[in-house]
Amino acid sequence: MATIKDVAKAARVSIATVSRVINNTDKVGEVNRSRVINAMNQLNYTPNANARALVKQKSSTIGVVVPDITDPFFASLANGVEEVARASKMQLLLSTGKQSEASELEAINLLIERRCEAIVAYSKLIPDDKLCLLSKKFPSLILIDRYIADIADRCIWLDNIEGGRIAARHLLSLNHQKLAVINSNYKIDDPLLRLTGFKQVVEKQNLTLPKNLVVSYEPTLKGGELAAQDLLEQKLSFTAVFAYNDAMAIGAISVFEDNGYKVPSDISIIGFDDVLLSQYSRPKLTTLHYPINKMATNAAKLAITYNAENIQQGFDFKNTPHLIKRDSTALKR
């Protein structure tokens, strides 16, 4: 079996130069780089995935960027990409981009440096213009839950405004007129878009949504608890709540119940996402199904097959959530 010393000897360069080529640094001239790559090919020298990627110019790896691997929602996203990777005999490389522009950029650039063949990224904080530049640098970068008009053929996105409308229609159909909203305080589009759709339907019925009854916290179980406490402290009457996600809804239910309110007989609540936990909460949670697994598989397939000269057909670029009726909402009597 060939060694790095054999490659260096065949290429007539130092071992350090071979190492730099394998790690794709900028300190190697094109002549020496070509010698090393030719020697690696001739000797069938592939010490690791990076070397194979260098020779073949791709690594048979698909990358995925999520902000939090512990969140069930993002676990479903990663699982959808992994299903496609496995079926395509590719490896999955996961990178986390925490809640900042810098960390998202770092996560995407890491996958590019690792020579991923395709990348699916959940990116909310990188500005549109920077993502457009990244898409030119890496043609197989597909965005999920993000719509940018200039690269619309690389965006698999959810109609969050319609999601808010669906939630409002459901609560109004149950005769609720005194409504509250528990929203996310993250500085991303989703909370604003869902609230916008919700307000559109409410205001069309000549109803008002008091500012004090729209509260924003971290989109977690704890955030839902804090939001519910905030609403109760307002001393304003409400009979139904639209929560940004299922975690916040379930956290809020625990506070309402602890304070003597029964869900749904006293307060109805509807969530968003339809994560697995929503089926096992008590009461079982009425929610909006977010087809994240389907969106992730479509995004992965698009990333693998993307061709800018021939826009892909058959992909659901725009996706719409749908209502899942369970036990946390009921007719107001």
Tab-separated table of C-alpha atoms in Angstrom:
chain	number	residue	atom	x	y	z
A	1	MET	CA	0.000	0.000	0.000
A	2	ALA	CA	1.405	3.384	-0.999
A	3	THR	CA	2.388	5.851	1.714
A	4	ILE	CA	2.682	9.625	1.789
A	5	LYS	CA	6.450	9.147	1.392
A	6	ASP	CA	5.854	7.212	-1.839
A	7	VAL	CA	3.670	10.050	-3.157
A	8	ALA	CA	6.296	12.645	-2.260
A	9	LYS	CA	9.023	10.615	-3.990
A	10	ALA	CA	6.935	10.042	-7.129
A	11	ALA	CA	5.976	13.710	-7.335
A	12	ARG	CA	9.541	14.867	-6.541
A	13	VAL	CA	8.301	17.102	-3.715
A	14	SER	CA	8.560	17.101	0.070
A	15	ILE	CA	6.181	15.257	2.383
A	16	ALA	CA	5.077	18.662	3.684
A	17	THR	CA	4.036	19.663	0.169
A	18	VAL	CA	1.949	16.488	-0.214
A	19	SER	CA	0.290	17.227	3.122
A	20	ARG	CA	-0.539	20.771	2.013
A	21	VAL	CA	-2.097	19.471	-1.210
A	22	ILE	CA	-4.176	16.914	0.704
A	23	ASN	CA	-5.397	19.672	3.047
A	24	ASN	CA	-5.984	21.999	0.100
A	25	THR	CA	-3.960	24.949	1.391
A	26	ASP	CA	-3.008	27.921	-0.774
A	27	LYS	CA	0.742	27.522	-0.234
A	28	VAL	CA	1.343	25.083	-3.099
A	29	GLY	CA	1.973	26.167	-6.674
A	30	GLU	CA	-0.107	24.689	-9.488
A	31	VAL	CA	2.831	22.718	-10.948
A	32	ASN	CA	3.581	20.930	-7.695
A	33	ARG	CA	-0.114	20.487	-6.943
A	34	SER	CA	-0.597	18.744	-10.303
A	35	ARG	CA	2.428	16.502	-9.673
A	36	VAL	CA	1.039	15.432	-6.293
A	37	ILE	CA	-2.449	14.729	-7.614
A	38	ASN	CA	-1.032	12.726	-10.543
A	39	ALA	CA	1.153	10.736	-8.177
A	40	MET	CA	-1.816	10.031	-5.898
A	41	ASN	CA	-3.782	8.779	-8.895
A	42	GLN	CA	-0.930	6.584	-10.163
A	43	LEU	CA	-0.269	5.088	-6.739
A	44	ASN	CA	-3.969	4.846	-5.829
A	45	TYR	CA	-3.137	6.717	-2.655
A	46	THR	CA	-6.310	7.670	-0.748
A	47	PRO	CA	-5.466	8.078	2.936
A	48	ASN	CA	-8.749	9.672	3.919
A	49	ALA	CA	-11.919	11.273	2.638
A	50	ASN	CA	-10.208	14.599	1.980
A	51	ALA	CA	-7.669	13.006	-0.349
A	52	ARG	CA	-10.360	11.206	-2.287
A	53	ALA	CA	-12.267	14.472	-2.570
A	54	LEU	CA	-9.189	16.221	-3.890
A	55	VAL	CA	-8.604	13.685	-6.643
A	56	LYS	CA	-12.231	13.396	-7.683
A	57	GLN	CA	-13.146	17.026	-6.937
A	58	LYS	CA	-16.120	15.816	-4.886
A	59	SER	CA	-16.558	13.719	-1.783
A	60	SER	CA	-19.835	11.820	-2.268
A	61	THR	CA	-20.987	13.719	0.805
A	62	ILE	CA	-24.056	15.867	1.308
A	63	GLY	CA	-23.904	18.524	3.994
A	64	VAL	CA	-26.741	19.894	6.082
A	65	VAL	CA	-26.773	23.026	8.237
A	66	VAL	CA	-29.213	23.303	11.154
A	67	PRO	CA	-29.178	25.675	14.130
A	68	ASP	CA	-29.816	23.082	16.833
A	69	ILE	CA	-29.482	19.296	16.612
A	70	THR	CA	-31.355	18.791	19.922
A	71	ASP	CA	-34.589	20.339	18.624
A	72	PRO	CA	-37.003	17.636	17.311
A	73	PHE	CA	-37.957	19.896	14.393
A	74	PHE	CA	-34.376	20.160	13.158
A	75	ALA	CA	-33.778	16.490	13.871
A	76	SER	CA	-36.607	15.761	11.401
A	77	LEU	CA	-34.961	18.076	8.867
A	78	ALA	CA	-31.606	16.312	9.183
A	79	ASN	CA	-33.316	12.921	9.002
A	80	GLY	CA	-34.994	13.839	5.720
A	81	VAL	CA	-31.642	14.765	4.185
A	82	GLU	CA	-30.047	11.619	5.602
A	83	GLU	CA	-32.702	9.416	3.961
A	84	VAL	CA	-31.779	10.829	0.549
A	85	ALA	CA	-28.060	10.546	1.289
A	86	ARG	CA	-28.415	6.879	2.201
A	87	ALA	CA	-30.499	6.105	-0.881
A	88	SER	CA	-27.886	7.879	-3.028
A	89	LYS	CA	-25.009	6.032	-1.308
A	90	MET	CA	-23.661	9.316	0.021
A	91	GLN	CA	-22.417	10.257	3.448
A	92	LEU	CA	-24.085	12.939	5.570
A	93	LEU	CA	-22.016	15.693	7.145
A	94	LEU	CA	-23.875	17.869	9.646
A	95	SER	CA	-22.819	21.352	10.692
A	96	THR	CA	-24.572	23.605	13.191
A	97	GLY	CA	-25.146	27.298	12.649
A	98	LYS	CA	-26.238	28.807	15.947
A	99	GLN	CA	-28.384	31.909	16.090
A	100	SER	CA	-25.968	34.339	14.420
A	101	GLU	CA	-24.930	35.340	10.917
A	102	ALA	CA	-21.290	34.538	11.627
A	103	SER	CA	-21.988	31.006	12.845
A	104	GLU	CA	-24.242	30.247	9.878
A	105	LEU	CA	-21.559	31.439	7.452
A	106	GLU	CA	-18.942	29.406	9.286
A	107	ALA	CA	-21.125	26.282	9.133
A	108	ILE	CA	-21.730	26.596	5.375
A	109	ASN	CA	-18.103	27.424	4.575
A	110	LEU	CA	-16.950	24.446	6.613
A	111	LEU	CA	-19.037	22.123	4.429
A	112	ILE	CA	-17.718	23.787	1.274
A	113	GLU	CA	-14.144	23.352	2.498
A	114	ARG	CA	-14.883	19.681	3.161
A	115	ARG	CA	-15.798	19.391	-0.520
A	116	CYS	CA	-19.393	18.341	0.021
A	117	GLU	CA	-21.066	17.512	-3.251
A	118	ALA	CA	-24.275	19.241	-2.169
A	119	ILE	CA	-25.478	21.317	0.801
A	120	VAL	CA	-28.919	21.863	2.345
A	121	ALA	CA	-28.886	24.867	4.661
A	122	TYR	CA	-31.410	26.186	7.154
A	123	SER	CA	-30.136	29.759	7.249
A	124	LYS	CA	-32.163	32.638	8.679
A	125	LEU	CA	-29.607	35.283	9.585
A	126	ILE	CA	-27.279	35.540	6.585
A	127	PRO	CA	-28.477	38.473	4.414
A	128	ASP	CA	-29.969	37.712	1.007
A	129	ASP	CA	-27.069	39.249	-0.925
A	130	LYS	CA	-24.485	37.120	0.876
A	131	LEU	CA	-26.478	33.948	0.250
A	132	CYS	CA	-26.711	34.862	-3.433
A	133	LEU	CA	-22.907	35.211	-3.548
A	134	LEU	CA	-22.502	31.879	-1.753
A	135	SER	CA	-24.803	30.246	-4.293
A	136	LYS	CA	-22.509	31.424	-7.087
A	137	LYS	CA	-19.502	30.042	-5.235
A	138	PHE	CA	-21.278	26.744	-4.587
A	139	PRO	CA	-24.002	25.937	-7.173
A	140	SER	CA	-25.445	23.002	-5.227
A	141	LEU	CA	-26.375	25.047	-2.147
A	142	ILE	CA	-30.113	24.699	-1.484
A	143	LEU	CA	-31.934	26.771	1.137
A	144	ILE	CA	-34.767	25.357	3.216
A	145	ASP	CA	-37.476	27.513	4.835
A	146	ARG	CA	-36.059	30.581	3.103
A	147	TYR	CA	-37.244	32.371	-0.053
A	148	ILE	CA	-34.978	34.702	-2.029
A	149	ALA	CA	-36.402	35.826	-5.366
A	150	ASP	CA	-33.012	36.026	-7.128
A	151	ILE	CA	-32.306	32.347	-6.382
A	152	ALA	CA	-35.894	31.085	-6.187
A	153	ASP	CA	-34.954	27.830	-7.920
A	154	ARG	CA	-32.752	26.965	-4.939
A	155	CYS	CA	-35.323	27.651	-2.227
A	156	ILE	CA	-37.652	25.082	-0.648
A	157	TRP	CA	-39.873	27.216	1.558
A	158	LEU	CA	-43.002	27.286	3.709
A	159	ASP	CA	-45.874	29.746	3.363
A	160	ASN	CA	-45.809	30.979	6.960
A	161	ILE	CA	-48.367	33.710	6.270
A	162	GLU	CA	-50.916	31.120	5.181
A	163	GLY	CA	-50.065	29.115	8.287
A	164	GLY	CA	-51.074	32.063	10.454
A	165	ARG	CA	-54.279	32.461	8.456
A	166	ILE	CA	-55.190	28.794	8.893
A	167	ALA	CA	-54.689	29.053	12.663
A	168	ALA	CA	-56.902	32.148	12.872
A	169	ARG	CA	-59.643	30.611	10.733
A	170	HIS	CA	-59.706	27.531	12.945
A	171	LEU	CA	-60.055	29.490	16.183
A	172	LEU	CA	-62.692	31.818	14.704
A	173	SER	CA	-64.659	28.812	13.397
A	174	LEU	CA	-64.910	27.686	17.024
A	175	ASN	CA	-66.514	31.046	17.981
A	176	HIS	CA	-63.422	32.433	19.706
A	177	GLN	CA	-63.205	36.212	19.443
A	178	LYS	CA	-60.889	37.107	22.316
A	179	LEU	CA	-57.541	35.914	21.015
A	180	ALA	CA	-53.922	35.976	22.175
A	181	VAL	CA	-50.626	35.117	20.476
A	182	ILE	CA	-47.496	33.559	21.947
A	183	ASN	CA	-44.690	34.351	19.500
A	184	SER	CA	-40.965	33.736	19.118
A	185	ASN	CA	-38.544	36.539	19.966
A	186	TYR	CA	-35.954	35.345	17.436
A	187	LYS	CA	-35.074	38.019	14.890
A	188	ILE	CA	-36.102	35.977	11.873
A	189	ASP	CA	-38.975	36.205	9.387
A	190	ASP	CA	-41.106	33.280	10.554
A	191	PRO	CA	-42.639	34.855	13.702
A	192	LEU	CA	-43.510	38.055	11.841
A	193	LEU	CA	-44.995	36.212	8.862
A	194	ARG	CA	-47.163	33.903	11.000
A	195	LEU	CA	-48.406	36.846	13.057
A	196	THR	CA	-49.112	38.809	9.862
A	197	GLY	CA	-51.311	36.038	8.452
A	198	PHE	CA	-53.096	35.606	11.779
A	199	LYS	CA	-53.851	39.327	12.028
A	200	GLN	CA	-55.101	39.497	8.437
A	201	VAL	CA	-57.882	37.027	9.150
A	202	VAL	CA	-58.738	38.450	12.577
A	203	GLU	CA	-58.955	42.031	11.330
A	204	LYS	CA	-61.038	40.956	8.338
A	205	GLN	CA	-63.676	39.888	10.884
A	206	ASN	CA	-63.548	43.373	12.456
A	207	LEU	CA	-61.895	41.976	15.570
A	208	THR	CA	-58.871	43.385	17.361
A	209	LEU	CA	-55.780	41.709	18.711
A	210	PRO	CA	-54.662	43.784	21.736
A	211	LYS	CA	-50.919	44.513	21.768
A	212	ASN	CA	-50.675	43.295	25.373
A	213	LEU	CA	-51.964	39.904	24.258
A	214	VAL	CA	-49.121	39.368	21.781
A	215	VAL	CA	-46.105	38.259	23.799
A	216	SER	CA	-42.727	37.044	22.530
A	217	TYR	CA	-40.223	34.730	24.207
A	218	GLU	CA	-37.637	32.108	23.280
A	219	PRO	CA	-39.377	29.374	21.205
A	220	THR	CA	-38.921	26.626	23.793
A	221	LEU	CA	-40.969	24.869	26.467
A	222	LYS	CA	-39.647	27.363	29.029
A	223	GLY	CA	-40.415	30.251	26.698
A	224	GLY	CA	-43.998	29.007	26.430
A	225	GLU	CA	-44.284	28.889	30.217
A	226	LEU	CA	-43.003	32.449	30.578
A	227	ALA	CA	-45.302	33.660	27.811
A	228	ALA	CA	-48.359	32.086	29.465
A	229	GLN	CA	-47.457	33.695	32.791
A	230	ASP	CA	-47.123	37.036	31.008
A	231	LEU	CA	-50.561	36.671	29.414
A	232	LEU	CA	-52.224	35.802	32.713
A	233	GLU	CA	-50.619	38.799	34.391
A	234	GLN	CA	-52.173	41.119	31.800
A	235	LYS	CA	-55.556	40.595	33.461
A	236	LEU	CA	-57.143	40.750	30.010
A	237	SER	CA	-59.743	38.233	28.946
A	238	PHE	CA	-58.877	35.737	26.193
A	239	THR	CA	-60.325	32.356	25.275
A	240	ALA	CA	-57.866	31.099	22.640
A	241	VAL	CA	-54.116	31.254	21.951
A	242	PHE	CA	-52.060	30.823	18.802
A	243	ALA	CA	-48.532	29.656	19.701
A	244	TYR	CA	-45.494	30.036	17.456
A	245	ASN	CA	-44.566	26.373	17.789
A	246	ASP	CA	-45.580	23.200	19.599
A	247	ALA	CA	-42.950	23.558	22.326
A	248	MET	CA	-44.288	26.971	23.337
A	249	ALA	CA	-47.871	25.705	23.190
A	250	ILE	CA	-47.122	22.724	25.447
A	251	GLY	CA	-45.204	24.913	27.893
A	252	ALA	CA	-48.132	27.343	27.999
A	253	ILE	CA	-50.662	24.555	28.643
A	254	SER	CA	-48.794	23.515	31.791
A	255	VAL	CA	-48.993	27.064	33.182
A	256	PHE	CA	-52.667	27.492	32.311
A	257	GLU	CA	-53.511	24.182	33.987
A	258	ASP	CA	-51.395	25.031	37.054
A	259	ASN	CA	-53.377	28.259	37.418
A	260	GLY	CA	-56.755	26.568	37.343
A	261	TYR	CA	-57.623	26.943	33.657
A	262	LYS	CA	-58.698	23.858	31.741
A	263	VAL	CA	-57.559	23.352	28.163
A	264	PRO	CA	-59.617	23.453	25.986
A	265	SER	CA	-62.814	24.154	28.004
A	266	ASP	CA	-61.464	27.468	29.392
A	267	ILE	CA	-58.669	28.236	26.930
A	268	SER	CA	-58.113	26.717	23.497
A	269	ILE	CA	-54.559	26.642	22.151
A	270	ILE	CA	-53.121	25.799	18.753
A	271	GLY	CA	-49.452	25.166	18.000
A	272	PHE	CA	-47.296	24.972	14.874
A	273	ASP	CA	-44.934	22.284	13.476
A	274	ASP	CA	-46.674	19.013	14.485
A	275	VAL	CA	-43.587	17.539	16.151
A	276	LEU	CA	-43.956	14.070	17.646
A	277	LEU	CA	-44.426	15.440	21.161
A	278	SER	CA	-47.655	17.177	20.116
A	279	GLN	CA	-49.343	13.775	19.792
A	280	TYR	CA	-48.452	12.849	23.378
A	281	SER	CA	-49.109	16.077	25.253
A	282	ARG	CA	-52.192	16.273	27.442
A	283	PRO	CA	-54.441	17.305	25.948
A	284	LYS	CA	-53.152	16.218	22.558
A	285	LEU	CA	-52.194	19.358	20.692
A	286	THR	CA	-54.096	20.846	17.782
A	287	THR	CA	-51.406	22.209	15.489
A	288	LEU	CA	-50.299	23.148	11.979
A	289	HIS	CA	-48.382	20.359	10.270
A	290	TYR	CA	-45.091	21.657	8.927
A	291	PRO	CA	-43.955	19.174	6.229
A	292	ILE	CA	-40.306	19.551	7.183
A	293	ASN	CA	-39.320	15.955	6.435
A	294	LYS	CA	-40.819	16.139	2.943
A	295	MET	CA	-39.224	19.555	2.374
A	296	ALA	CA	-35.854	18.226	3.522
A	297	THR	CA	-35.952	15.224	1.190
A	298	ASN	CA	-36.931	17.475	-1.721
A	299	ALA	CA	-34.165	19.923	-0.841
A	300	ALA	CA	-31.595	17.113	-0.701
A	301	LYS	CA	-32.716	15.690	-4.051
A	302	LEU	CA	-32.606	19.165	-5.588
A	303	ALA	CA	-29.130	19.802	-4.173
A	304	ILE	CA	-27.805	16.578	-5.698
A	305	THR	CA	-29.364	17.123	-9.116
A	306	TYR	CA	-29.271	20.927	-9.392
A	307	ASN	CA	-28.401	22.332	-12.788
A	308	ALA	CA	-28.685	26.106	-13.246
A	309	GLU	CA	-29.042	25.714	-17.015
A	310	ASN	CA	-32.019	23.417	-16.659
A	311	ILE	CA	-34.324	24.439	-13.813
A	312	GLN	CA	-35.577	21.364	-12.041
A	313	GLN	CA	-39.191	20.322	-12.424
A	314	GLY	CA	-41.301	18.316	-10.038
A	315	PHE	CA	-40.101	19.932	-6.827
A	316	ASP	CA	-42.526	21.584	-4.416
A	317	PHE	CA	-40.608	24.812	-3.928
A	318	LYS	CA	-43.508	26.408	-2.044
A	319	ASN	CA	-45.098	24.357	0.736
A	320	THR	CA	-48.202	25.028	2.817
A	321	PRO	CA	-48.896	23.814	6.360
A	322	HIS	CA	-52.207	22.101	7.096
A	323	LEU	CA	-54.383	21.848	10.174
A	324	ILE	CA	-54.147	18.827	12.465
A	325	LYS	CA	-57.194	18.831	14.754
A	326	ARG	CA	-56.643	17.224	18.133
A	327	ASP	CA	-57.903	17.967	21.637
A	328	SER	CA	-56.470	21.345	22.657
A	329	THR	CA	-59.056	23.443	20.798
A	330	ALA	CA	-62.832	23.336	21.272
A	331	LEU	CA	-66.000	25.248	20.509
A	332	LYS	CA	-66.487	28.252	22.789
A	333	ARG	CA	-69.834	28.008	24.543
